[in-house]
Amino acid sequence: MPVNTQSDHACLIVHGSDKPGIIAALSALIARNDGNIVTFDQYSDDAQGGAYFCRVVFHRPNFAVAVPDIEADLARTLGEEFDLSWSLADRSVPKRMAILASKQDHCLLDLLWRHRRGDLPVSIPMVISNHTTSADDVRSFGVPFFHVPSTPGPDKSESEAKLLELLAGNVDFIVLARYMQILSPEFLDAVGVPVINIHHSFLPAFIGAEPYKKAKERGVKLIGATSHYVTGDLDEGPIIEQDTIRVTHAESAAELARRGADVERQVLSRAVLWHAEDRVIRHGNHTIVF
């Protein structure tokens, strides 16, 4: 069983307008439903009616049987009395994560390796790529591989329709592991699940091919990576995680690219883990990460 998937454990996410009594109400609700709080993280950006965010993990014997009663209580207490939004997840059920990839395989293979080790609490129903270069590697992990070539030209509707046939209703979120295609707003609306991307942190500088060569030419001293949720605005979605490392004039463009790939792997794996564990709450165009 993957790490951090726990039987009879639930994760409750709450957000809305802050007001007195929320924590007391949450604690009482869990107690009267025979639950025991394991972790409780909360944040308010303004005590005077600001935005409130909370993540609670609790244990409740025979949780699956109790879900209808707990959800009804949540609707009454949090929804009606406090006008808060909430979601409840069974921690024993891993999220279904699809991976989209292209020729660069460093992030793809890293996620598959971490999953095989039990470091990511997800299932991987499929990997889809617009190239076949990684097919054998993916299948060696026991994961189904699908090849969906990218439609030539700016109109990607044909290839996106094929992606939707594979993805729609079969996954809980999607990871773009250096998938070098832009997804249309229409595709994002149709697929209906969160999409996580990873890219180097030079953006909006050094757009296009060979960013590390351009960085070398400019004498860049910091390189890094950004993982974010995908929206209809290219590379402007809510950021989940970032990291940087220092580099020097002595490193070649190839060395910069290699070190950059290491950062991309680490940043993406952390973003995926935090999303899979319901640690990330989206609020406008930024995130709260517990």
C-alpha positions as protocol buffer text, in pm:
chain_id: "A"
residue {
  index: 1
  type: MET
  ca { x: 0 y: 0 z: 0 }
}
residue {
  index: 2
  type: PRO
  ca { x: 139 y: 346 z: -86 }
}
residue {
  index: 3
  type: VAL
  ca { x: 267 y: 556 z: 201 }
}
residue {
  index: 4
  type: ASN
  ca { x: 17 y: 779 z: 382 }
}
residue {
  index: 5
  type: THR
  ca { x: -294 y: 592 z: 270 }
}
residue {
  index: 6
  type: GLN
  ca { x: -460 y: 504 z: 599 }
}
residue {
  index: 7
  type: SER
  ca { x: -768 y: 295 z: 662 }
}
residue {
  index: 8
  type: ASP
  ca { x: -1044 y: 457 z: 867 }
}
residue {
  index: 9
  type: HIS
  ca { x: -878 y: 797 z: 834 }
}
residue {
  index: 10
  type: ALA
  ca { x: -1042 y: 1098 z: 673 }
}
residue {
  index: 11
  type: CYS
  ca { x: -917 y: 1435 z: 553 }
}
residue {
  index: 12
  type: LEU
  ca { x: -1153 y: 1730 z: 592 }
}
residue {
  index: 13
  type: ILE
  ca { x: -1082 y: 2053 z: 402 }
}
residue {
  index: 14
  type: VAL
  ca { x: -1271 y: 2367 z: 507 }
}
residue {
  index: 15
  type: HIS
  ca { x: -1258 y: 2720 z: 369 }
}
residue {
  index: 16
  type: GLY
  ca { x: -1469 y: 3033 z: 371 }
}
residue {
  index: 17
  type: SER
  ca { x: -1508 y: 3353 z: 575 }
}
residue {
  index: 18
  type: ASP
  ca { x: -1351 y: 3353 z: 920 }
}
residue {
  index: 19
  type: LYS
  ca { x: -1572 y: 3397 z: 1224 }
}
residue {
  index: 20
  type: PRO
  ca { x: -1560 y: 3299 z: 1593 }
}
residue {
  index: 21
  type: GLY
  ca { x: -1646 y: 2940 z: 1684 }
}
residue {
  index: 22
  type: ILE
  ca { x: -1527 y: 2749 z: 1377 }
}
residue {
  index: 23
  type: ILE
  ca { x: -1258 y: 2546 z: 1551 }
}
residue {
  index: 24
  type: ALA
  ca { x: -1487 y: 2462 z: 1842 }
}
residue {
  index: 25
  type: ALA
  ca { x: -1762 y: 2355 z: 1603 }
}
residue {
  index: 26
  type: LEU
  ca { x: -1523 y: 2139 z: 1400 }
}
residue {
  index: 27
  type: SER
  ca { x: -1383 y: 1966 z: 1707 }
}
residue {
  index: 28
  type: ALA
  ca { x: -1731 y: 1900 z: 1846 }
}
residue {
  index: 29
  type: LEU
  ca { x: -1855 y: 1769 z: 1512 }
}
residue {
  index: 30
  type: ILE
  ca { x: -1573 y: 1517 z: 1483 }
}
residue {
  index: 31
  type: ALA
  ca { x: -1613 y: 1409 z: 1847 }
}
residue {
  index: 32
  type: ARG
  ca { x: -1988 y: 1348 z: 1823 }
}
residue {
  index: 33
  type: ASN
  ca { x: -1926 y: 1136 z: 1512 }
}
residue {
  index: 34
  type: ASP
  ca { x: -1684 y: 915 z: 1711 }
}
residue {
  index: 35
  type: GLY
  ca { x: -1376 y: 1060 z: 1543 }
}
residue {
  index: 36
  type: ASN
  ca { x: -1037 y: 1140 z: 1690 }
}
residue {
  index: 37
  type: ILE
  ca { x: -833 y: 1428 z: 1548 }
}
residue {
  index: 38
  type: VAL
  ca { x: -485 y: 1330 z: 1429 }
}
residue {
  index: 39
  type: THR
  ca { x: -369 y: 1660 z: 1275 }
}
residue {
  index: 40
  type: PHE
  ca { x: -532 y: 2004 z: 1267 }
}
residue {
  index: 41
  type: ASP
  ca { x: -391 y: 2285 z: 1050 }
}
residue {
  index: 42
  type: GLN
  ca { x: -567 y: 2617 z: 1008 }
}
residue {
  index: 43
  type: TYR
  ca { x: -496 y: 2965 z: 878 }
}
residue {
  index: 44
  type: SER
  ca { x: -685 y: 3294 z: 858 }
}
residue {
  index: 45
  type: ASP
  ca { x: -559 y: 3588 z: 653 }
}
residue {
  index: 46
  type: ASP
  ca { x: -757 y: 3832 z: 870 }
}
residue {
  index: 47
  type: ALA
  ca { x: -924 y: 3761 z: 1205 }
}
residue {
  index: 48
  type: GLN
  ca { x: -1188 y: 4024 z: 1128 }
}
residue {
  index: 49
  type: GLY
  ca { x: -1386 y: 3834 z: 866 }
}
residue {
  index: 50
  type: GLY
  ca { x: -1092 y: 3732 z: 646 }
}
residue {
  index: 51
  type: ALA
  ca { x: -1055 y: 3410 z: 451 }
}
residue {
  index: 52
  type: TYR
  ca { x: -1031 y: 3095 z: 664 }
}
residue {
  index: 53
  type: PHE
  ca { x: -865 y: 2768 z: 565 }
}
residue {
  index: 54
  type: CYS
  ca { x: -843 y: 2441 z: 756 }
}
residue {
  index: 55
  type: ARG
  ca { x: -720 y: 2085 z: 703 }
}
residue {
  index: 56
  type: VAL
  ca { x: -812 y: 1818 z: 956 }
}
residue {
  index: 57
  type: VAL
  ca { x: -711 y: 1453 z: 950 }
}
residue {
  index: 58
  type: PHE
  ca { x: -910 y: 1234 z: 1186 }
}
residue {
  index: 59
  type: HIS
  ca { x: -956 y: 866 z: 1264 }
}
residue {
  index: 60
  type: ARG
  ca { x: -1300 y: 712 z: 1283 }
}
residue {
  index: 61
  type: PRO
  ca { x: -1351 y: 334 z: 1311 }
}
residue {
  index: 62
  type: ASN
  ca { x: -1555 y: 202 z: 1017 }
}
residue {
  index: 63
  type: PHE
  ca { x: -1526 y: 540 z: 850 }
}
residue {
  index: 64
  type: ALA
  ca { x: -1673 y: 426 z: 517 }
}
residue {
  index: 65
  type: VAL
  ca { x: -1997 y: 323 z: 689 }
}
residue {
  index: 66
  type: ALA
  ca { x: -2021 y: 654 z: 875 }
}
residue {
  index: 67
  type: VAL
  ca { x: -1965 y: 880 z: 573 }
}
residue {
  index: 68
  type: PRO
  ca { x: -2334 y: 964 z: 505 }
}
residue {
  index: 69
  type: ASP
  ca { x: -2395 y: 1068 z: 867 }
}
residue {
  index: 70
  type: ILE
  ca { x: -2074 y: 1272 z: 883 }
}
residue {
  index: 71
  type: GLU
  ca { x: -2149 y: 1449 z: 555 }
}
residue {
  index: 72
  type: ALA
  ca { x: -2501 y: 1533 z: 670 }
}
residue {
  index: 73
  type: ASP
  ca { x: -2359 y: 1678 z: 992 }
}
residue {
  index: 74
  type: LEU
  ca { x: -2099 y: 1877 z: 795 }
}
residue {
  index: 75
  type: ALA
  ca { x: -2371 y: 2020 z: 571 }
}
residue {
  index: 76
  type: ARG
  ca { x: -2573 y: 2133 z: 873 }
}
residue {
  index: 77
  type: THR
  ca { x: -2289 y: 2263 z: 1086 }
}
residue {
  index: 78
  type: LEU
  ca { x: -2041 y: 2406 z: 840 }
}
residue {
  index: 79
  type: GLY
  ca { x: -2268 y: 2479 z: 547 }
}
residue {
  index: 80
  type: GLU
  ca { x: -2580 y: 2614 z: 716 }
}
residue {
  index: 81
  type: GLU
  ca { x: -2449 y: 2756 z: 1044 }
}
residue {
  index: 82
  type: PHE
  ca { x: -2113 y: 2894 z: 927 }
}
residue {
  index: 83
  type: ASP
  ca { x: -2160 y: 2921 z: 548 }
}
residue {
  index: 84
  type: LEU
  ca { x: -1832 y: 2739 z: 487 }
}
residue {
  index: 85
  type: SER
  ca { x: -1730 y: 2520 z: 194 }
}
residue {
  index: 86
  type: TRP
  ca { x: -1592 y: 2177 z: 274 }
}
residue {
  index: 87
  type: SER
  ca { x: -1478 y: 1847 z: 123 }
}
residue {
  index: 88
  type: LEU
  ca { x: -1426 y: 1511 z: 289 }
}
residue {
  index: 89
  type: ALA
  ca { x: -1184 y: 1249 z: 155 }
}
residue {
  index: 90
  type: ASP
  ca { x: -1127 y: 887 z: 255 }
}
residue {
  index: 91
  type: ARG
  ca { x: -752 y: 854 z: 316 }
}
residue {
  index: 92
  type: SER
  ca { x: -759 y: 483 z: 234 }
}
residue {
  index: 93
  type: VAL
  ca { x: -853 y: 556 z: -130 }
}
residue {
  index: 94
  type: PRO
  ca { x: -556 y: 686 z: -333 }
}
residue {
  index: 95
  type: LYS
  ca { x: -624 y: 950 z: -596 }
}
residue {
  index: 96
  type: ARG
  ca { x: -599 y: 837 z: -960 }
}
residue {
  index: 97
  type: MET
  ca { x: -317 y: 1030 z: -1129 }
}
residue {
  index: 98
  type: ALA
  ca { x: -265 y: 1035 z: -1505 }
}
residue {
  index: 99
  type: ILE
  ca { x: 70 y: 1153 z: -1641 }
}
residue {
  index: 100
  type: LEU
  ca { x: 115 y: 1334 z: -1972 }
}
residue {
  index: 101
  type: ALA
  ca { x: 468 y: 1342 z: -2111 }
}
residue {
  index: 102
  type: SER
  ca { x: 674 y: 1417 z: -2420 }
}
residue {
  index: 103
  type: LYS
  ca { x: 1035 y: 1327 z: -2507 }
}
residue {
  index: 104
  type: GLN
  ca { x: 1199 y: 1455 z: -2187 }
}
residue {
  index: 105
  type: ASP
  ca { x: 1150 y: 1172 z: -1939 }
}
residue {
  index: 106
  type: HIS
  ca { x: 1324 y: 1286 z: -1619 }
}
residue {
  index: 107
  type: CYS
  ca { x: 1006 y: 1395 z: -1439 }
}
residue {
  index: 108
  type: LEU
  ca { x: 801 y: 1106 z: -1578 }
}
residue {
  index: 109
  type: LEU
  ca { x: 1042 y: 835 z: -1465 }
}
residue {
  index: 110
  type: ASP
  ca { x: 1096 y: 1001 z: -1128 }
}
residue {
  index: 111
  type: LEU
  ca { x: 722 y: 994 z: -1054 }
}
residue {
  index: 112
  type: LEU
  ca { x: 695 y: 631 z: -1162 }
}
residue {
  index: 113
  type: TRP
  ca { x: 995 y: 537 z: -945 }
}
residue {
  index: 114
  type: ARG
  ca { x: 858 y: 719 z: -640 }
}
residue {
  index: 115
  type: HIS
  ca { x: 521 y: 554 z: -692 }
}
residue {
  index: 116
  type: ARG
  ca { x: 680 y: 207 z: -712 }
}
residue {
  index: 117
  type: ARG
  ca { x: 867 y: 274 z: -388 }
}
residue {
  index: 118
  type: GLY
  ca { x: 540 y: 367 z: -218 }
}
residue {
  index: 119
  type: ASP
  ca { x: 638 y: 732 z: -174 }
}
residue {
  index: 120
  type: LEU
  ca { x: 333 y: 873 z: -356 }
}
residue {
  index: 121
  type: PRO
  ca { x: -17 y: 785 z: -228 }
}
residue {
  index: 122
  type: VAL
  ca { x: -172 y: 759 z: -574 }
}
residue {
  index: 123
  type: SER
  ca { x: -266 y: 507 z: -836 }
}
residue {
  index: 124
  type: ILE
  ca { x: -149 y: 563 z: -1195 }
}
residue {
  index: 125
  type: PRO
  ca { x: -408 y: 433 z: -1442 }
}
residue {
  index: 126
  type: MET
  ca { x: -221 y: 562 z: -1746 }
}
residue {
  index: 127
  type: VAL
  ca { x: 67 y: 753 z: -1899 }
}
residue {
  index: 128
  type: ILE
  ca { x: -7 y: 936 z: -2222 }
}
residue {
  index: 129
  type: SER
  ca { x: 266 y: 1073 z: -2446 }
}
residue {
  index: 130
  type: ASN
  ca { x: 280 y: 1242 z: -2784 }
}
residue {
  index: 131
  type: HIS
  ca { x: 596 y: 1038 z: -2851 }
}
residue {
  index: 132
  type: THR
  ca { x: 671 y: 666 z: -2812 }
}
residue {
  index: 133
  type: THR
  ca { x: 1027 y: 697 z: -2679 }
}
residue {
  index: 134
  type: SER
  ca { x: 928 y: 623 z: -2318 }
}
residue {
  index: 135
  type: ALA
  ca { x: 676 y: 344 z: -2388 }
}
residue {
  index: 136
  type: ASP
  ca { x: 898 y: 52 z: -2284 }
}
residue {
  index: 137
  type: ASP
  ca { x: 1019 y: 230 z: -1970 }
}
residue {
  index: 138
  type: VAL
  ca { x: 664 y: 312 z: -1862 }
}
residue {
  index: 139
  type: ARG
  ca { x: 538 y: -42 z: -1920 }
}
residue {
  index: 140
  type: SER
  ca { x: 832 y: -180 z: -1719 }
}
residue {
  index: 141
  type: PHE
  ca { x: 666 y: -14 z: -1417 }
}
residue {
  index: 142
  type: GLY
  ca { x: 343 y: -201 z: -1491 }
}
residue {
  index: 143
  type: VAL
  ca { x: 165 y: 120 z: -1598 }
}
residue {
  index: 144
  type: PRO
  ca { x: -45 y: 134 z: -1918 }
}
residue {
  index: 145
  type: PHE
  ca { x: 107 y: 354 z: -2191 }
}
residue {
  index: 146
  type: PHE
  ca { x: -93 y: 533 z: -2459 }
}
residue {
  index: 147
  type: HIS
  ca { x: 43 y: 720 z: -2758 }
}
residue {
  index: 148
  type: VAL
  ca { x: -160 y: 1022 z: -2870 }
}
residue {
  index: 149
  type: PRO
  ca { x: 32 y: 1218 z: -3135 }
}
residue {
  index: 150
  type: SER
  ca { x: -6 y: 1594 z: -3124 }
}
residue {
  index: 151
  type: THR
  ca { x: -210 y: 1743 z: -3403 }
}
residue {
  index: 152
  type: PRO
  ca { x: 13 y: 1952 z: -3633 }
}
residue {
  index: 153
  type: GLY
  ca { x: -59 y: 2324 z: -3633 }
}
residue {
  index: 154
  type: PRO
  ca { x: -233 y: 2548 z: -3381 }
}
residue {
  index: 155
  type: ASP
  ca { x: -562 y: 2354 z: -3381 }
}
residue {
  index: 156
  type: LYS
  ca { x: -515 y: 2076 z: -3124 }
}
residue {
  index: 157
  type: SER
  ca { x: -883 y: 1976 z: -3104 }
}
residue {
  index: 158
  type: GLU
  ca { x: -830 y: 1637 z: -3267 }
}
residue {
  index: 159
  type: SER
  ca { x: -553 y: 1524 z: -3031 }
}
residue {
  index: 160
  type: GLU
  ca { x: -730 y: 1678 z: -2731 }
}
residue {
  index: 161
  type: ALA
  ca { x: -1047 y: 1484 z: -2818 }
}
residue {
  index: 162
  type: LYS
  ca { x: -844 y: 1161 z: -2807 }
}
residue {
  index: 163
  type: LEU
  ca { x: -695 y: 1264 z: -2473 }
}
residue {
  index: 164
  type: LEU
  ca { x: -1043 y: 1325 z: -2335 }
}
residue {
  index: 165
  type: GLU
  ca { x: -1157 y: 979 z: -2445 }
}
residue {
  index: 166
  type: LEU
  ca { x: -884 y: 828 z: -2227 }
}
residue {
  index: 167
  type: LEU
  ca { x: -901 y: 1067 z: -1933 }
}
residue {
  index: 168
  type: ALA
  ca { x: -1259 y: 1181 z: -1878 }
}
residue {
  index: 169
  type: GLY
  ca { x: -1411 y: 1008 z: -1575 }
}
residue {
  index: 170
  type: ASN
  ca { x: -1105 y: 787 z: -1523 }
}
residue {
  index: 171
  type: VAL
  ca { x: -869 y: 1013 z: -1326 }
}
residue {
  index: 172
  type: ASP
  ca { x: -878 y: 1249 z: -1028 }
}
residue {
  index: 173
  type: PHE
  ca { x: -594 y: 1474 z: -1142 }
}
residue {
  index: 174
  type: ILE
  ca { x: -340 y: 1505 z: -1422 }
}
residue {
  index: 175
  type: VAL
  ca { x: 32 y: 1578 z: -1411 }
}
residue {
  index: 176
  type: LEU
  ca { x: 215 y: 1733 z: -1703 }
}
residue {
  index: 177
  type: ALA
  ca { x: 560 y: 1577 z: -1664 }
}
residue {
  index: 178
  type: ARG
  ca { x: 733 y: 1805 z: -1915 }
}
residue {
  index: 179
  type: TYR
  ca { x: 444 y: 1763 z: -2160 }
}
residue {
  index: 180
  type: MET
  ca { x: 547 y: 2008 z: -2429 }
}
residue {
  index: 181
  type: GLN
  ca { x: 200 y: 2097 z: -2551 }
}
residue {
  index: 182
  type: ILE
  ca { x: -34 y: 2380 z: -2454 }
}
residue {
  index: 183
  type: LEU
  ca { x: -374 y: 2259 z: -2337 }
}
residue {
  index: 184
  type: SER
  ca { x: -668 y: 2467 z: -2450 }
}
residue {
  index: 185
  type: PRO
  ca { x: -918 y: 2622 z: -2207 }
}
residue {
  index: 186
  type: GLU
  ca { x: -1184 y: 2405 z: -2370 }
}
residue {
  index: 187
  type: PHE
  ca { x: -987 y: 2091 z: -2286 }
}
residue {
  index: 188
  type: LEU
  ca { x: -934 y: 2202 z: -1926 }
}
residue {
  index: 189
  type: ASP
  ca { x: -1307 y: 2263 z: -1884 }
}
residue {
  index: 190
  type: ALA
  ca { x: -1399 y: 1931 z: -2043 }
}
residue {
  index: 191
  type: VAL
  ca { x: -1156 y: 1714 z: -1846 }
}
residue {
  index: 192
  type: GLY
  ca { x: -1288 y: 1860 z: -1520 }
}
residue {
  index: 193
  type: VAL
  ca { x: -999 y: 1769 z: -1287 }
}
residue {
  index: 194
  type: PRO
  ca { x: -696 y: 1962 z: -1156 }
}
residue {
  index: 195
  type: VAL
  ca { x: -392 y: 1967 z: -1385 }
}
residue {
  index: 196
  type: ILE
  ca { x: -42 y: 2020 z: -1240 }
}
residue {
  index: 197
  type: ASN
  ca { x: 248 y: 2149 z: -1449 }
}
residue {
  index: 198
  type: ILE
  ca { x: 624 y: 2183 z: -1399 }
}
residue {
  index: 199
  type: HIS
  ca { x: 865 y: 2417 z: -1574 }
}
residue {
  index: 200
  type: HIS
  ca { x: 1190 y: 2601 z: -1518 }
}
residue {
  index: 201
  type: SER
  ca { x: 1167 y: 2920 z: -1314 }
}
residue {
  index: 202
  type: PHE
  ca { x: 1310 y: 3154 z: -1578 }
}
residue {
  index: 203
  type: LEU
  ca { x: 964 y: 3238 z: -1711 }
}
residue {
  index: 204
  type: PRO
  ca { x: 869 y: 3490 z: -1839 }
}
residue {
  index: 205
  type: ALA
  ca { x: 1237 y: 3528 z: -1936 }
}
residue {
  index: 206
  type: PHE
  ca { x: 1401 y: 3282 z: -2179 }
}
residue {
  index: 207
  type: ILE
  ca { x: 1075 y: 3165 z: -2339 }
}
residue {
  index: 208
  type: GLY
  ca { x: 1102 y: 2890 z: -2599 }
}
residue {
  index: 209
  type: ALA
  ca { x: 1373 y: 2641 z: -2685 }
}
residue {
  index: 210
  type: GLU
  ca { x: 1708 y: 2605 z: -2508 }
}
residue {
  index: 211
  type: PRO
  ca { x: 1634 y: 2814 z: -2198 }
}
residue {
  index: 212
  type: TYR
  ca { x: 1950 y: 2695 z: -2020 }
}
residue {
  index: 213
  type: LYS
  ca { x: 2164 y: 2801 z: -2315 }
}
residue {
  index: 214
  type: LYS
  ca { x: 2004 y: 3145 z: -2294 }
}
residue {
  index: 215
  type: ALA
  ca { x: 2057 y: 3149 z: -1917 }
}
residue {
  index: 216
  type: LYS
  ca { x: 2424 y: 3061 z: -1962 }
}
residue {
  index: 217
  type: GLU
  ca { x: 2466 y: 3342 z: -2212 }
}
residue {
  index: 218
  type: ARG
  ca { x: 2314 y: 3589 z: -1965 }
}
residue {
  index: 219
  type: GLY
  ca { x: 2529 y: 3470 z: -1675 }
}
residue {
  index: 220
  type: VAL
  ca { x: 2238 y: 3355 z: -1460 }
}
residue {
  index: 221
  type: LYS
  ca { x: 2338 y: 3273 z: -1101 }
}
residue {
  index: 222
  type: LEU
  ca { x: 2015 y: 3105 z: -985 }
}
residue {
  index: 223
  type: ILE
  ca { x: 1816 y: 2834 z: -1161 }
}
residue {
  index: 224
  type: GLY
  ca { x: 1502 y: 2667 z: -1036 }
}
residue {
  index: 225
  type: ALA
  ca { x: 1162 y: 2519 z: -1104 }
}
residue {
  index: 226
  type: THR
  ca { x: 797 y: 2604 z: -1049 }
}
residue {
  index: 227
  type: SER
  ca { x: 503 y: 2368 z: -1017 }
}
residue {
  index: 228
  type: HIS
  ca { x: 155 y: 2516 z: -1052 }
}
residue {
  index: 229
  type: TYR
  ca { x: -203 y: 2437 z: -1140 }
}
residue {
  index: 230
  type: VAL
  ca { x: -286 y: 2483 z: -1507 }
}
residue {
  index: 231
  type: THR
  ca { x: -541 y: 2745 z: -1606 }
}
residue {
  index: 232
  type: GLY
  ca { x: -646 y: 2898 z: -1935 }
}
residue {
  index: 233
  type: ASP
  ca { x: -374 y: 3162 z: -1885 }
}
residue {
  index: 234
  type: LEU
  ca { x: -46 y: 3005 z: -1992 }
}
residue {
  index: 235
  type: ASP
  ca { x: 191 y: 2940 z: -1697 }
}
residue {
  index: 236
  type: GLU
  ca { x: -1 y: 3179 z: -1472 }
}
residue {
  index: 237
  type: GLY
  ca { x: -196 y: 2934 z: -1256 }
}
residue {
  index: 238
  type: PRO
  ca { x: -175 y: 2910 z: -875 }
}
residue {
  index: 239
  type: ILE
  ca { x: 174 y: 2810 z: -766 }
}
residue {
  index: 240
  type: ILE
  ca { x: 209 y: 2499 z: -549 }
}
residue {
  index: 241
  type: GLU
  ca { x: 585 y: 2473 z: -500 }
}
residue {
  index: 242
  type: GLN
  ca { x: 912 y: 2632 z: -612 }
}
residue {
  index: 243
  type: ASP
  ca { x: 1282 y: 2586 z: -546 }
}
residue {
  index: 244
  type: THR
  ca { x: 1615 y: 2724 z: -665 }
}
residue {
  index: 245
  type: ILE
  ca { x: 1984 y: 2635 z: -661 }
}
residue {
  index: 246
  type: ARG
  ca { x: 2292 y: 2853 z: -713 }
}
residue {
  index: 247
  type: VAL
  ca { x: 2510 y: 2805 z: -1019 }
}
residue {
  index: 248
  type: THR
  ca { x: 2834 y: 2964 z: -1134 }
}
residue {
  index: 249
  type: HIS
  ca { x: 3004 y: 3090 z: -1448 }
}
residue {
  index: 250
  type: ALA
  ca { x: 3203 y: 2765 z: -1463 }
}
residue {
  index: 251
  type: GLU
  ca { x: 2906 y: 2543 z: -1544 }
}
residue {
  index: 252
  type: SER
  ca { x: 2816 y: 2475 z: -1905 }
}
residue {
  index: 253
  type: ALA
  ca { x: 2467 y: 2506 z: -2048 }
}
residue {
  index: 254
  type: ALA
  ca { x: 2442 y: 2125 z: -2041 }
}
residue {
  index: 255
  type: GLU
  ca { x: 2538 y: 2121 z: -1672 }
}
residue {
  index: 256
  type: LEU
  ca { x: 2280 y: 2388 z: -1599 }
}
residue {
  index: 257
  type: ALA
  ca { x: 2016 y: 2179 z: -1776 }
}
residue {
  index: 258
  type: ARG
  ca { x: 2114 y: 1869 z: -1578 }
}
residue {
  index: 259
  type: ARG
  ca { x: 2096 y: 2052 z: -1247 }
}
residue {
  index: 260
  type: GLY
  ca { x: 1772 y: 2216 z: -1353 }
}
residue {
  index: 261
  type: ALA
  ca { x: 1623 y: 1874 z: -1425 }
}
residue {
  index: 262
  type: ASP
  ca { x: 1710 y: 1767 z: -1070 }
}
residue {
  index: 263
  type: VAL
  ca { x: 1523 y: 2065 z: -928 }
}
residue {
  index: 264
  type: GLU
  ca { x: 1225 y: 1999 z: -1155 }
}
residue {
  index: 265
  type: ARG
  ca { x: 1201 y: 1640 z: -1029 }
}
residue {
  index: 266
  type: GLN
  ca { x: 1207 y: 1745 z: -665 }
}
residue {
  index: 267
  type: VAL
  ca { x: 962 y: 2033 z: -702 }
}
residue {
  index: 268
  type: LEU
  ca { x: 712 y: 1830 z: -905 }
}
residue {
  index: 269
  type: SER
  ca { x: 723 y: 1531 z: -670 }
}
residue {
  index: 270
  type: ARG
  ca { x: 653 y: 1755 z: -370 }
}
residue {
  index: 271
  type: ALA
  ca { x: 366 y: 1928 z: -550 }
}
residue {
  index: 272
  type: VAL
  ca { x: 214 y: 1593 z: -648 }
}
residue {
  index: 273
  type: LEU
  ca { x: 251 y: 1455 z: -295 }
}
residue {
  index: 274
  type: TRP
  ca { x: 90 y: 1761 z: -136 }
}
residue {
  index: 275
  type: HIS
  ca { x: -200 y: 1754 z: -383 }
}
residue {
  index: 276
  type: ALA
  ca { x: -250 y: 1380 z: -331 }
}
residue {
  index: 277
  type: GLU
  ca { x: -264 y: 1434 z: 45 }
}
residue {
  index: 278
  type: ASP
  ca { x: -514 y: 1722 z: 15 }
}
residue {
  index: 279
  type: ARG
  ca { x: -264 y: 1970 z: 156 }
}
residue {
  index: 280
  type: VAL
  ca { x: -324 y: 2235 z: -111 }
}
residue {
  index: 281
  type: ILE
  ca { x: -623 y: 2471 z: -103 }
}
residue {
  index: 282
  type: ARG
  ca { x: -671 y: 2700 z: -402 }
}
residue {
  index: 283
  type: HIS
  ca { x: -782 y: 3054 z: -324 }
}
residue {
  index: 284
  type: GLY
  ca { x: -810 y: 3284 z: -621 }
}
residue {
  index: 285
  type: ASN
  ca { x: -480 y: 3267 z: -804 }
}
residue {
  index: 286
  type: HIS
  ca { x: -271 y: 3150 z: -511 }
}
residue {
  index: 287
  type: THR
  ca { x: -260 y: 2851 z: -279 }
}
residue {
  index: 288
  type: ILE
  ca { x: -256 y: 2767 z: 89 }
}
residue {
  index: 289
  type: VAL
  ca { x: -29 y: 2466 z: 148 }
}
residue {
  index: 290
  type: PHE
  ca { x: -51 y: 2286 z: 484 }
}
